Amino acid sequence: MTGVLDVPRIADPGIRGFIARHWPLVVTLAVAVVYLTTVVLLHSAAVSPIDEVVYIDYLEKLWRQGVIHNGEYLGELARSLYACHGVIPFGRMGPECGVDLSDPSAFPYGGFSSGGGYPPVQFWITRVVGDVLGLIPGVGQLAGWRLVSVLWLVVGLVFSYLCLRRLRVTGWAFVAVSLAIVASPIGYWSFSFVSTDAPMFGLGAILLWLAMRRARGVGSGWWLVLVAAIGAAFKPTIIVAVGLVSLYLLLHWAIARRGASGAPRGAAMLRSLASRMWPPLAAIVATLVVQYAWARIAAAIWVPSPTTSPGQGVEVPLSFDLVATQFTNFLGGTMHVVVPEVDTLSRAFLPLGWLLIAGVVGAVLLLPSASSDRALSISVLIAFIVAAPALTLAIVLTTGSIFPLPPRYGIALLPGMLAVTVPLLKNRWAIRALLVYVALLLVLWLGLSVVFARWFA
């Protein structure tokens, strides 16, 4: 069912030939796009608790302001969404719908927007593309904005598939594991609402694909630097994907050198290492430069207000225990829980966490001697363990404060999980069992979407 998928030297002509060669991708995209589009259209105007009201406020103000400023209040649309539709699953917030909404202090966090910390690039893209999608009959503007997240999923799945083609392993296992991501809590909350996490999945997959090409001496390293810089202009959490590909390229070089006869020594070895590692190192620098530049810009356009913009009440003191718990944060929770008030209502999602752990850990235990790219399995495991505590310390050093990182910040690592887990799934009954399980989860989310739409109409 999974097997090796040989890449023909001569491309098959026409659409039928393309489908015959790439049917795992075609099947996955068809199911994922139809399913998520249905979910988006089922949604009411009630917003996701993952700051969607802030993102919608950003999008609504975009043509007038171009950017959200630190210290400004939420606009009329955001206040109306709070009061008239509410936040899933917490309900309506602020004054009653239909009364005067002009007092910002009646809304959560004093009515302040927390969107000033976000660079505007992804919001410009979401507004332009989403407005076009919103022109489709029966869609509407808000649904159009939400559908842009579905497009980011498509980007991530396409480049994840290309990574697995390079490993010459794909098939029904790709379909099963990819749809497991779609059916997970992170898939639901990130890809059916306006989300800043959705682009991280797509950009993380592109970075991994570029790194795998670079490891084989294909393509320019500047593409890696460019995509990393673009990712930083979306959201700082892209650094976890940049760290993953940097570690992968270093390990790939080290393993290849150890296994090669007549490997260079001394100065020649340093030149070889520099040739391999300058793109990821330059990518890290580019990421930090873009983030620093935006931080300076955001500080310069701060809007004076009568009072200080409050935080979201999630900051906690830095402690050894906090950092220690981060070592299992991404590995244990990225696919499992995003909104605890909803996702923990059922233990149906627990096997998704097991799948992630089994795939990432199992790849290191089972694949190193046989895998065509064992550096990938090692680097993915290290990234899932180390990324969260490293990101925690980076936030402390740059902002002076810290909060428990949401596991969803590891979404940029999921293309790596796909790349190492799919080759492990060779038993057809295991694949069928996973497909049945995923189908049940998709039905569960459809049912929850209907309930949410009725409760928060």
Phi, psi and omega in degrees: 000328180258293172054183177270135181250106183287140179267114182295149178282336180244125183294137176287136184282149169081174182293320181297322178294321179297315180296321180296324181280325189239034184300326178300319179292317181299313180298314182298312182294321181298312180294312185296315183291315180296316181296309184291325176297320176298316179297316180300317181289338175284334182300144167273192177279359174298142190258156174292146178287354180275055174061023183297326180298326177292319180293320179295320176300318178300311182296321182294326182272355193300314184293333180276322188248330184082336183198154174268137181262143172300136176094357181268163182271158172297147182277184185297319181297314181298318179295322179294321178297318177301311189281324189259337183236322175089184182244129177288130358257023190270346178089193185286149183224147180090200180295167177293148179299134177098347178265183182296124182250017189282343181273107184293334183294346180280355184253164180306144179058032178069014180080005179282148174272138173261013183281351182295340179280351184264130171298153188276353191304307184292333178286325173299314180297314181297320181294314182294307182293319181294323177296323177294314178298327180293344178282346178294132181305132178088000183263294181090164188294312182298315177297324177299316177298319180293327181292341177298327177297326177296322179296324177293325174298317179301314178302313181297318181291322179297312182285331173296321177297319179296324176298317181288330174297325178293330176276356179060037178222123175196196182123208182296335177297321177298316179300313185294312184289323178297315180289337173295323175295316179299320185276357181279164174304320180293329176293317181294309186284334183270329189249001176239005173231169171294124189215142173272353179275330183304314179297333181295327177293313180295313181291326176298321178293321178297316179299318180295318179297316179297321180294321179294324175294316181297323180298333180260012176076023181250134175084163180276140177293342181293335176296322178297317179295317182296313182293323177297317179295319177297318178300320178294333176284351174267302185198139183300336184293354175298343181299333179292324177287322177296319176297320179299310183291330177295314179296320180299314181294324178294313180294322179298318178296315183295317181292319179295321180292320181294326183272356183263141175279142179069032179297143183297152180234165173060229183296325179295323178294319179296322177295320178296317179295317180296321179296324180283322193261352182295324179297311180294324178293319176294327178294319178298315179298315180299320179298313181293322180296315180297317180295319178295317181298317180292322178301320178292320179295315181299321179293326182288334182255024176302135179265118177299138181223161183300336180219168181283135178297122183284157172283185182264010175073023182249355181293141179224159177293145175289133180213163178299318181298321180297312180295320182298320181292339181290341181294336178251007186296300183288320182293325184268337191232354187302320181264355193262305185227128174242311177243096187304325183297338179250311189292334180267003176295334180229141175275011181296339183270351182305318180299339177294319175297320178296321179299316181296312181295314182297320181292312184289315179287318181298328179297323178289321183284327189253336189259341190309319184277341185246340184292146177285348179211075185291340177299330182293313182297321180293315183291325178295316178297314180298318181297317180296330181276318191267334188301315184295310177295326178294318178294324177300312180294324178296320179295319178299315183292327184268331184244341182080001178225168182209155175217156178299120184293132174294140178302336181296343177295347177271011184298331179292347178270349184296327173301325176294321176300316177302315186295329182262339183275320183303316179298340180283332186277092180244347180274122186294330180287325176295320179294317179296319179297319179295320179296319178296315179300315179297318179300320178295321178294321178298320177295320178300315180293324176299316178297317178296324178297319177296317179296314179301317182296325180284318182288326186241042182292000000 
